[in-house]
Amino acid sequence: MSGKDYEMVAGLETHVELKTATKIFCGCSTAFGAEPNTQCCPVCTGMPGSLPVLNRQAVHYAIKAGLAVNCRIASYSKEDRKNYFYPDLPKAYQISQYDLPLCENGYLDIETGEGRKRIGITRIHIEEDAGKLIHQEGKGTLIDYNRCGVPLIEIVSEPDFRSVEEIKAYLRKLRATILYTGVSDCKMNEGSLRVDVNLSVRKKGEETLGTRTEMKNLNSFQFIAKAVEYEFRRQVEALEAGEEIIQETRRFDQASGKTFSMRRKEDANDYRYFPDPDLPPIEVSPDLLRELQAQIPVLPDQRKKEYVKRFGLTDYAAEQITLSREAADYFEQAARRTRYPKLAANLVLSEVMRLMPADGGEIPVAPEHLGMLADLFGDGRINSGTCRQAVALLWEQDQDPEALVMEKGLEQISDPEVLSKLADEVLSQQEKMVMDYRKGKTAAFQGLMGQMMKKTKGKGNPAKIQEILAQKLK
């Protein structure tokens, strides 16, 4: 059998650091990048006699995240001690939530090339982050406890993923949704969004789940995709060879692109959960819930529905634009200025989002100028190639698009007489292409089209050129 005879079954645990000024149980700063071990106190390092006090803002942020992904918010939840020893956990336990989480039974709808799919969200619980191990080759391992006690939410999905594409679509949608709410900056390079992937494989058509492995602390979409692809292949090859899959935690090595065993995977009872005796339960009143719900802005799914209905965008195009709040805000302003909002959307997707820095930031082209450029394109005054060229020029120095088109000579050539003369020149110079076309090699026609665009320096009207060439070749 081959890999095509198997399917993956994956679920994600996404850890999101909340954007509070102080830690979840003490007053230490959460600012990123401070000198190691300078943002610690007896509470976050678990010194005897110290007592935690819950950060109210962290709870409010967690509730807003839960509401944004359609969760039911528990009116009563509690915090538990999750007991395990690891060097970056100085208390030898983590304050988390076990059987009564704050948020449950949510979902996110995603769009892939296969269409729309709903991904279930089992729960969201609040917990404290652990410290950070810094490995120095040949010297040993250092520990920075600054991150200990930074407030986290863990967003646990159902095992609904069957492909890498679905995983990437879900994480992009989840990240966008959290960013819209403002409860986290979701900077993967700083560790404020990290993903654990639980993955098993089974033969297609089977209902029974295979033995799962967990890949920990993946912090880029690229590495997540590579880790999932490798682990899927590894498990399929192991099963085909008659080997047993072991329930374990695995580490993804970026250099080799492979996963390696770290330790046997624990079950819940291994952590010996019990209610934290130092913290009272969390009670959420209906008034607080209404107040927090009112603070949530228009989210990606709501914007997506509006773009499909109002501007005629496809579900996929609308989804891609709304994954960036900056791009969505920009598109809405540009769409108000143009008679061709679908063309403006295409420019945002193909050019603006390509030129935007990965971490967002200001778009140097005024949205009304992009709208005007869409009008020039829609009216046939420029073609797709010169339109892309104009966006690049505006990105360097923003100005009136019409003046730019005239100054740089970008206006489309549509005059039939001019194009007919140029077509005669091309056909006389490209005899082999003409012969190939007449022998039935249709690809030769595209070659002739390319020669015409070269003659017109990319400014020819493609539809007119196609029509004139077709007539002459008869």
Short mmCIF file of C-alpha atoms in Angstrom, two decimals:
data_model
loop_
_atom_site.label_atom_id
_atom_site.label_comp_id
_atom_site.label_asym_id
_atom_site.label_seq_id
_atom_site.Cartn_x
_atom_site.Cartn_y
_atom_site.Cartn_z
CA MET A 1 0.00 0.00 0.00
CA SER A 2 1.06 3.65 -0.31
CA GLY A 3 0.51 6.87 1.60
CA LYS A 4 -2.55 7.52 -0.57
CA ASP A 5 -4.28 4.60 1.15
CA TYR A 6 -3.99 6.31 4.54
CA GLU A 7 -5.41 9.46 6.05
CA MET A 8 -4.13 11.60 8.88
CA VAL A 9 -6.24 12.47 11.89
CA ALA A 10 -4.89 15.54 13.66
CA GLY A 11 -5.92 17.85 16.48
CA LEU A 12 -4.17 21.05 17.57
CA GLU A 13 -3.42 22.60 20.93
CA THR A 14 -2.69 26.26 20.28
CA HIS A 15 -1.03 28.23 23.09
CA VAL A 16 -1.64 31.97 22.94
CA GLU A 17 0.02 34.41 25.34
CA LEU A 18 -2.39 37.11 26.46
CA LYS A 19 -1.38 40.77 26.07
CA THR A 20 -1.63 41.78 29.72
CA ALA A 21 0.87 44.20 31.27
CA THR A 22 1.57 41.87 34.20
CA LYS A 23 1.68 38.13 34.78
CA ILE A 24 -1.32 35.98 35.61
CA PHE A 25 -0.68 35.54 39.36
CA CYS A 26 1.77 38.33 40.28
CA GLY A 27 2.77 41.89 39.37
CA CYS A 28 5.87 41.06 37.27
CA SER A 29 6.07 42.58 33.80
CA THR A 30 5.30 40.49 30.72
CA ALA A 31 7.38 42.67 28.36
CA PHE A 32 9.27 40.60 25.78
CA GLY A 33 13.05 40.79 25.40
CA ALA A 34 14.15 41.79 28.91
CA GLU A 35 17.44 40.55 30.35
CA PRO A 36 17.07 36.93 31.52
CA ASN A 37 15.65 36.40 35.01
CA THR A 38 14.95 40.09 35.63
CA GLN A 39 11.13 39.77 35.56
CA CYS A 40 10.67 37.22 38.34
CA CYS A 41 9.43 37.23 41.93
CA PRO A 42 8.73 34.69 44.70
CA VAL A 43 5.22 34.05 43.31
CA CYS A 44 6.12 33.20 39.69
CA THR A 45 9.15 31.17 40.78
CA GLY A 46 7.14 29.25 43.40
CA MET A 47 8.99 30.23 46.56
CA PRO A 48 7.61 28.78 49.83
CA GLY A 49 4.98 30.94 51.47
CA SER A 50 4.14 32.96 48.32
CA LEU A 51 0.50 33.13 47.24
CA PRO A 52 -0.95 33.73 43.74
CA VAL A 53 -3.59 36.38 43.00
CA LEU A 54 -5.50 35.99 39.73
CA ASN A 55 -5.13 38.73 37.09
CA ARG A 56 -8.68 39.82 36.26
CA GLN A 57 -7.66 41.13 32.83
CA ALA A 58 -6.35 37.71 31.84
CA VAL A 59 -9.76 36.18 32.55
CA HIS A 60 -11.54 38.90 30.56
CA TYR A 61 -9.19 38.38 27.61
CA ALA A 62 -9.73 34.61 27.72
CA ILE A 63 -13.51 35.11 27.68
CA LYS A 64 -13.28 37.45 24.68
CA ALA A 65 -11.19 34.88 22.80
CA GLY A 66 -13.79 32.21 23.64
CA LEU A 67 -16.67 34.37 22.43
CA ALA A 68 -14.79 35.13 19.19
CA VAL A 69 -14.57 31.41 18.36
CA ASN A 70 -18.18 30.66 19.26
CA CYS A 71 -17.54 28.99 22.63
CA ARG A 72 -19.94 28.61 25.53
CA ILE A 73 -18.55 30.54 28.50
CA ALA A 74 -18.84 28.74 31.83
CA SER A 75 -20.49 30.71 34.61
CA TYR A 76 -18.39 28.68 37.08
CA SER A 77 -14.90 27.32 36.49
CA LYS A 78 -11.85 26.65 38.62
CA GLU A 79 -8.09 26.37 38.45
CA ASP A 80 -6.12 23.21 39.04
CA ARG A 81 -2.57 22.17 39.67
CA LYS A 82 -1.01 20.12 36.90
CA ASN A 83 1.88 18.28 38.51
CA TYR A 84 5.03 17.43 36.58
CA PHE A 85 8.73 18.12 36.87
CA TYR A 86 10.65 19.94 34.18
CA PRO A 87 13.57 22.37 34.63
CA ASP A 88 11.64 25.37 33.27
CA LEU A 89 8.82 24.83 35.80
CA PRO A 90 10.26 25.92 39.16
CA LYS A 91 7.18 25.02 41.24
CA ALA A 92 7.09 21.47 39.79
CA TYR A 93 3.44 22.15 38.95
CA GLN A 94 1.60 24.43 36.55
CA ILE A 95 -1.60 26.25 37.44
CA SER A 96 -4.03 25.34 34.66
CA GLN A 97 -7.63 24.14 34.28
CA TYR A 98 -8.74 20.52 34.08
CA ASP A 99 -12.36 19.38 34.29
CA LEU A 100 -14.06 22.80 34.47
CA PRO A 101 -12.50 25.01 31.77
CA LEU A 102 -13.58 28.59 31.14
CA CYS A 103 -14.72 28.07 27.51
CA GLU A 104 -16.14 24.99 25.74
CA ASN A 105 -17.82 23.73 22.56
CA GLY A 106 -16.75 26.35 20.01
CA TYR A 107 -15.85 26.20 16.32
CA LEU A 108 -14.16 27.98 13.42
CA ASP A 109 -15.18 27.72 9.76
CA ILE A 110 -12.26 27.53 7.31
CA GLU A 111 -11.92 27.73 3.53
CA THR A 112 -9.53 25.54 1.53
CA GLY A 113 -9.34 24.49 -2.11
CA GLU A 114 -11.78 21.70 -1.16
CA GLY A 115 -14.37 24.20 0.12
CA ARG A 116 -15.68 25.13 3.54
CA LYS A 117 -15.18 23.02 6.65
CA ARG A 118 -16.10 23.49 10.30
CA ILE A 119 -13.39 22.73 12.87
CA GLY A 120 -14.64 22.01 16.37
CA ILE A 121 -12.99 23.64 19.38
CA THR A 122 -13.26 21.40 22.42
CA ARG A 123 -12.21 23.92 25.04
CA ILE A 124 -10.19 26.99 25.92
CA HIS A 125 -8.58 27.11 29.33
CA ILE A 126 -6.34 29.64 31.06
CA GLU A 127 -2.98 28.71 32.50
CA GLU A 128 0.46 30.10 33.27
CA ASP A 129 3.37 29.78 30.86
CA ALA A 130 6.59 27.99 31.79
CA GLY A 131 10.12 29.39 31.58
CA LYS A 132 12.44 29.02 28.62
CA LEU A 133 15.36 26.64 28.23
CA ILE A 134 18.35 28.02 26.30
CA HIS A 135 20.59 25.27 24.97
CA GLN A 136 24.25 26.17 24.35
CA GLU A 137 26.02 23.52 22.35
CA GLY A 138 29.01 22.12 24.19
CA LYS A 139 28.30 24.19 27.30
CA GLY A 140 24.97 23.06 28.69
CA THR A 141 21.50 24.49 29.21
CA LEU A 142 20.50 27.78 30.81
CA ILE A 143 17.06 28.73 32.10
CA ASP A 144 15.30 32.08 31.74
CA TYR A 145 12.35 32.34 34.14
CA ASN A 146 11.03 35.66 32.76
CA ARG A 147 8.28 33.81 30.89
CA CYS A 148 7.13 31.89 33.99
CA GLY A 149 3.64 33.06 34.86
CA VAL A 150 2.87 34.88 31.61
CA PRO A 151 -0.87 34.30 31.07
CA LEU A 152 -1.79 31.79 28.37
CA ILE A 153 -4.91 30.42 26.83
CA GLU A 154 -4.75 26.92 25.39
CA ILE A 155 -7.18 26.43 22.50
CA VAL A 156 -7.82 22.71 22.03
CA SER A 157 -9.40 21.62 18.75
CA GLU A 158 -11.30 18.45 17.94
CA PRO A 159 -9.34 15.88 15.85
CA ASP A 160 -10.99 17.27 12.70
CA PHE A 161 -7.95 17.84 10.47
CA ARG A 162 -7.27 15.55 7.52
CA SER A 163 -4.64 17.56 5.62
CA VAL A 164 -1.85 20.08 5.99
CA GLU A 165 -3.97 22.58 4.03
CA GLU A 166 -6.73 22.39 6.63
CA ILE A 167 -4.25 22.87 9.48
CA LYS A 168 -2.73 25.96 7.85
CA ALA A 169 -6.15 27.43 7.02
CA TYR A 170 -7.33 26.92 10.62
CA LEU A 171 -4.22 28.46 12.20
CA ARG A 172 -4.34 31.49 9.91
CA LYS A 173 -8.04 31.97 10.66
CA LEU A 174 -7.53 31.45 14.40
CA ARG A 175 -4.60 33.87 14.51
CA ALA A 176 -6.57 36.49 12.57
CA THR A 177 -9.58 36.12 14.87
CA ILE A 178 -7.46 36.51 18.02
CA LEU A 179 -5.69 39.55 16.52
CA TYR A 180 -9.06 41.17 15.74
CA THR A 181 -10.04 40.89 19.42
CA GLY A 182 -6.79 42.53 20.57
CA VAL A 183 -6.16 40.03 23.38
CA SER A 184 -2.76 38.91 22.02
CA ASP A 185 -0.17 40.06 19.51
CA CYS A 186 0.21 36.43 18.26
CA LYS A 187 3.87 36.97 17.35
CA MET A 188 5.05 33.48 16.52
CA ASN A 189 8.70 34.58 16.37
CA GLU A 190 8.44 35.76 19.99
CA GLY A 191 6.64 32.64 21.17
CA SER A 192 3.30 34.28 21.88
CA LEU A 193 1.60 31.75 19.59
CA ARG A 194 2.85 28.16 19.67
CA VAL A 195 1.24 24.96 18.44
CA ASP A 196 1.30 21.34 19.59
CA VAL A 197 0.14 18.87 16.92
CA ASN A 198 -1.42 15.53 17.91
CA LEU A 199 -1.35 13.25 14.88
CA SER A 200 -2.27 9.67 14.08
CA VAL A 201 -2.89 7.79 10.82
CA ARG A 202 -5.37 5.15 9.74
CA LYS A 203 -6.39 3.45 6.52
CA LYS A 204 -9.00 5.38 4.58
CA GLY A 205 -12.50 4.24 5.41
CA GLU A 206 -11.64 3.08 8.93
CA GLU A 207 -13.35 4.66 11.94
CA THR A 208 -10.95 3.57 14.70
CA LEU A 209 -8.30 6.13 15.61
CA GLY A 210 -4.64 5.16 15.46
CA THR A 211 -2.05 5.76 18.17
CA ARG A 212 -1.18 9.45 18.28
CA THR A 213 2.08 11.28 18.74
CA GLU A 214 2.45 14.89 19.86
CA MET A 215 4.83 17.40 18.30
CA LYS A 216 5.51 20.23 20.74
CA ASN A 217 6.07 23.98 20.49
CA LEU A 218 5.98 24.61 16.75
CA ASN A 219 6.10 28.34 16.11
CA SER A 220 5.88 28.94 12.35
CA PHE A 221 3.39 27.90 9.68
CA GLN A 222 6.27 26.59 7.54
CA PHE A 223 7.66 24.36 10.30
CA ILE A 224 4.19 23.13 11.27
CA ALA A 225 3.54 22.04 7.67
CA LYS A 226 6.93 20.30 7.37
CA ALA A 227 6.55 18.56 10.74
CA VAL A 228 3.07 17.26 9.89
CA GLU A 229 4.12 16.03 6.43
CA TYR A 230 7.14 14.21 7.83
CA GLU A 231 5.31 12.65 10.77
CA PHE A 232 2.50 11.43 8.50
CA ARG A 233 5.02 9.73 6.21
CA ARG A 234 6.96 8.28 9.15
CA GLN A 235 3.86 6.70 10.71
CA VAL A 236 2.63 5.28 7.37
CA GLU A 237 6.04 3.74 6.68
CA ALA A 238 6.17 2.29 10.19
CA LEU A 239 2.72 0.69 9.85
CA GLU A 240 3.56 -0.70 6.43
CA ALA A 241 6.71 -2.24 7.92
CA GLY A 242 4.64 -3.88 10.66
CA GLU A 243 6.00 -1.61 13.40
CA GLU A 244 4.00 -0.33 16.36
CA ILE A 245 3.35 3.40 16.75
CA ILE A 246 4.26 4.52 20.28
CA GLN A 247 2.28 7.23 22.08
CA GLU A 248 5.02 9.76 22.68
CA THR A 249 6.08 13.39 22.52
CA ARG A 250 8.33 14.20 19.56
CA ARG A 251 10.52 17.17 18.69
CA PHE A 252 10.72 18.64 15.19
CA ASP A 253 14.27 19.42 14.06
CA GLN A 254 14.25 22.38 11.68
CA ALA A 255 17.62 21.59 10.11
CA SER A 256 16.83 18.00 9.09
CA GLY A 257 13.06 18.39 8.66
CA LYS A 258 12.51 15.29 10.79
CA THR A 259 10.83 14.52 14.11
CA PHE A 260 12.63 12.76 16.95
CA SER A 261 11.37 11.04 20.08
CA MET A 262 11.64 13.05 23.31
CA ARG A 263 9.63 11.11 25.91
CA ARG A 264 6.61 8.87 26.32
CA LYS A 265 3.35 10.86 26.09
CA GLU A 266 1.58 11.27 29.41
CA ASP A 267 -2.15 10.77 30.01
CA ALA A 268 -4.23 13.13 32.13
CA ASN A 269 -4.02 10.96 35.25
CA ASP A 270 -0.21 11.13 35.12
CA TYR A 271 -0.44 14.83 36.00
CA ARG A 272 -2.38 14.18 39.27
CA TYR A 273 -4.64 17.19 38.79
CA PHE A 274 -6.34 18.65 41.86
CA PRO A 275 -8.04 22.03 42.51
CA ASP A 276 -5.56 24.74 43.44
CA PRO A 277 -6.19 25.43 47.14
CA ASP A 278 -4.85 29.00 46.95
CA LEU A 279 -7.23 30.29 44.28
CA PRO A 280 -11.02 30.78 44.48
CA PRO A 281 -13.27 29.60 41.62
CA ILE A 282 -13.93 31.89 38.64
CA GLU A 283 -17.52 33.09 38.41
CA VAL A 284 -18.72 34.92 35.30
CA SER A 285 -21.93 36.92 35.62
CA PRO A 286 -24.35 37.51 32.71
CA ASP A 287 -23.64 41.26 32.99
CA LEU A 288 -19.90 40.73 32.58
CA LEU A 289 -20.50 38.45 29.61
CA ARG A 290 -22.66 41.07 27.88
CA GLU A 291 -20.06 43.76 28.59
CA LEU A 292 -17.22 41.72 27.08
CA GLN A 293 -19.33 40.65 24.08
CA ALA A 294 -19.97 44.32 23.29
CA GLN A 295 -16.22 44.96 23.15
CA ILE A 296 -15.58 42.44 20.37
CA PRO A 297 -15.22 44.11 16.92
CA VAL A 298 -16.62 42.83 13.63
CA LEU A 299 -14.77 39.55 13.12
CA PRO A 300 -13.41 37.91 9.93
CA ASP A 301 -16.48 35.72 9.30
CA GLN A 302 -18.86 38.68 9.52
CA ARG A 303 -16.73 40.72 7.15
CA LYS A 304 -16.42 37.76 4.80
CA LYS A 305 -20.22 37.43 4.49
CA GLU A 306 -20.50 41.15 3.74
CA TYR A 307 -17.79 41.04 1.04
CA VAL A 308 -19.46 38.09 -0.70
CA LYS A 309 -22.88 39.71 -0.60
CA ARG A 310 -21.96 43.35 -1.21
CA PHE A 311 -18.96 43.10 -3.57
CA GLY A 312 -19.54 39.71 -5.22
CA LEU A 313 -16.26 38.20 -4.03
CA THR A 314 -15.81 34.45 -3.85
CA ASP A 315 -15.80 32.82 -0.42
CA TYR A 316 -12.10 32.06 -0.81
CA ALA A 317 -11.09 35.61 -1.85
CA ALA A 318 -13.15 37.15 0.95
CA GLU A 319 -11.58 34.74 3.47
CA GLN A 320 -8.03 35.61 2.39
CA ILE A 321 -8.60 39.37 2.65
CA THR A 322 -10.22 39.19 6.08
CA LEU A 323 -7.32 37.15 7.51
CA SER A 324 -5.49 40.48 7.86
CA ARG A 325 -7.38 43.23 9.67
CA GLU A 326 -5.11 45.85 8.06
CA ALA A 327 -5.79 44.45 4.56
CA ALA A 328 -9.54 44.23 5.22
CA ASP A 329 -9.72 47.85 6.49
CA TYR A 330 -7.70 48.97 3.48
CA PHE A 331 -9.86 47.05 0.99
CA GLU A 332 -13.08 48.54 2.38
CA GLN A 333 -11.72 52.07 1.89
CA ALA A 334 -10.51 51.29 -1.64
CA ALA A 335 -13.83 49.61 -2.54
CA ARG A 336 -15.73 52.79 -1.66
CA ARG A 337 -13.66 54.70 -4.25
CA THR A 338 -13.98 52.39 -7.27
CA ARG A 339 -16.65 51.15 -9.67
CA TYR A 340 -14.81 47.79 -9.76
CA PRO A 341 -14.56 46.47 -6.17
CA LYS A 342 -13.73 42.94 -7.36
CA LEU A 343 -10.71 44.30 -9.24
CA ALA A 344 -9.69 46.23 -6.11
CA ALA A 345 -9.97 42.98 -4.13
CA ASN A 346 -7.75 41.20 -6.67
CA LEU A 347 -5.15 43.97 -6.38
CA VAL A 348 -5.18 43.70 -2.58
CA LEU A 349 -4.74 39.92 -2.75
CA SER A 350 -2.16 39.78 -5.54
CA GLU A 351 -0.11 42.93 -4.98
CA VAL A 352 -0.78 44.70 -1.69
CA MET A 353 -0.56 41.59 0.47
CA ARG A 354 2.54 40.46 -1.43
CA LEU A 355 4.30 43.76 -0.77
CA MET A 356 3.12 44.14 2.83
CA PRO A 357 5.69 43.23 5.52
CA ALA A 358 5.03 39.84 7.16
CA ASP A 359 4.20 41.52 10.48
CA GLY A 360 1.73 43.94 8.90
CA GLY A 361 2.36 47.67 9.12
CA GLU A 362 1.32 50.74 7.19
CA ILE A 363 0.44 50.44 3.49
CA PRO A 364 2.15 53.35 1.67
CA VAL A 365 -0.43 53.53 -1.17
CA ALA A 366 -3.52 55.54 -0.24
CA PRO A 367 -6.64 53.33 -0.52
CA GLU A 368 -8.36 55.87 -2.76
CA HIS A 369 -5.41 55.61 -5.16
CA LEU A 370 -5.78 51.84 -5.32
CA GLY A 371 -9.47 52.39 -6.08
CA MET A 372 -8.59 54.80 -8.88
CA LEU A 373 -6.11 52.26 -10.27
CA ALA A 374 -8.88 49.62 -10.28
CA ASP A 375 -11.01 52.07 -12.33
CA LEU A 376 -8.20 52.55 -14.86
CA PHE A 377 -7.86 48.77 -15.15
CA GLY A 378 -11.61 48.16 -15.32
CA ASP A 379 -12.06 50.84 -17.99
CA GLY A 380 -9.37 49.20 -20.13
CA ARG A 381 -6.91 52.07 -19.94
CA ILE A 382 -4.21 49.81 -18.47
CA ASN A 383 -3.78 46.05 -18.60
CA SER A 384 -2.96 43.59 -15.82
CA GLY A 385 0.81 43.83 -16.35
CA THR A 386 0.98 47.63 -16.32
CA CYS A 387 -1.45 47.67 -13.39
CA ARG A 388 0.97 45.55 -11.35
CA GLN A 389 3.79 47.84 -12.48
CA ALA A 390 1.80 50.88 -11.34
CA VAL A 391 1.18 49.40 -7.88
CA ALA A 392 4.93 48.82 -7.46
CA LEU A 393 5.66 52.43 -8.49
CA LEU A 394 3.01 53.81 -6.14
CA TRP A 395 4.49 51.69 -3.34
CA GLU A 396 7.78 53.52 -3.85
CA GLN A 397 6.20 56.96 -4.17
CA ASP A 398 2.46 57.43 -3.76
CA GLN A 399 0.80 59.87 -6.17
CA ASP A 400 -2.22 60.32 -8.41
CA PRO A 401 -2.47 57.04 -10.42
CA GLU A 402 -3.79 58.71 -13.57
CA ALA A 403 -0.90 61.16 -13.62
CA LEU A 404 1.53 58.27 -13.04
CA VAL A 405 0.10 56.28 -15.95
CA MET A 406 0.46 59.25 -18.29
CA GLU A 407 3.95 60.16 -17.03
CA LYS A 408 5.33 56.62 -17.35
CA GLY A 409 3.53 55.85 -20.61
CA LEU A 410 1.67 52.89 -19.12
CA GLU A 411 -1.62 53.45 -20.93
CA GLN A 412 -2.83 50.37 -22.77
CA ILE A 413 -2.43 50.18 -26.55
CA SER A 414 -5.82 49.24 -28.01
CA ASP A 415 -5.71 50.96 -31.42
CA PRO A 416 -6.47 48.19 -34.01
CA GLU A 417 -4.30 49.81 -36.70
CA VAL A 418 -1.24 50.03 -34.42
CA LEU A 419 -1.69 46.47 -33.18
CA SER A 420 -2.31 45.14 -36.72
CA LYS A 421 1.00 46.60 -37.96
CA LEU A 422 2.87 45.13 -35.01
CA ALA A 423 1.18 41.76 -35.59
CA ASP A 424 2.41 41.74 -39.21
CA GLU A 425 5.94 42.36 -37.98
CA VAL A 426 5.75 39.56 -35.40
CA LEU A 427 4.30 37.04 -37.86
CA SER A 428 7.01 37.78 -40.43
CA GLN A 429 9.76 37.49 -37.80
CA GLN A 430 8.41 34.31 -36.16
CA GLU A 431 7.89 31.98 -39.14
CA LYS A 432 8.63 28.85 -37.12
CA MET A 433 5.98 29.72 -34.52
CA VAL A 434 3.48 30.36 -37.32
CA MET A 435 4.26 26.99 -38.94
CA ASP A 436 4.03 25.21 -35.57
CA TYR A 437 0.65 26.78 -34.92
CA ARG A 438 -0.67 25.71 -38.34
CA LYS A 439 0.52 22.17 -37.60
CA GLY A 440 -1.76 22.13 -34.57
CA LYS A 441 0.68 23.16 -31.82
CA THR A 442 -1.61 25.51 -29.91
CA ALA A 443 1.16 26.49 -27.47
CA ALA A 444 2.75 28.41 -30.37
CA PHE A 445 -0.13 30.89 -30.22
CA GLN A 446 0.87 31.82 -26.66
CA GLY A 447 4.41 32.32 -27.92
CA LEU A 448 3.13 34.77 -30.53
CA MET A 449 1.09 36.54 -27.86
CA GLY A 450 4.28 36.88 -25.82
CA GLN A 451 6.13 38.38 -28.78
CA MET A 452 3.32 40.91 -29.25
CA MET A 453 3.47 41.93 -25.58
CA LYS A 454 7.23 42.32 -25.98
CA LYS A 455 6.69 44.56 -29.02
CA THR A 456 4.24 46.72 -27.08
CA LYS A 457 6.52 46.77 -24.00
CA GLY A 458 3.77 45.07 -22.03
CA LYS A 459 1.20 47.74 -22.85
CA GLY A 460 -0.82 45.92 -25.51
CA ASN A 461 -4.47 45.07 -24.92
CA PRO A 462 -4.35 41.26 -24.61
CA ALA A 463 -7.92 40.72 -25.80
CA LYS A 464 -7.39 42.88 -28.91
CA ILE A 465 -4.02 41.24 -29.64
CA GLN A 466 -5.58 37.77 -29.39
CA GLU A 467 -8.38 38.77 -31.76
CA ILE A 468 -6.03 40.33 -34.36
CA LEU A 469 -3.57 37.42 -34.30
CA ALA A 470 -6.36 34.88 -34.67
CA GLN A 471 -7.73 36.72 -37.74
CA LYS A 472 -4.34 37.00 -39.39
CA LEU A 473 -3.42 33.35 -38.76
CA LYS A 474 -6.56 32.19 -40.60
#
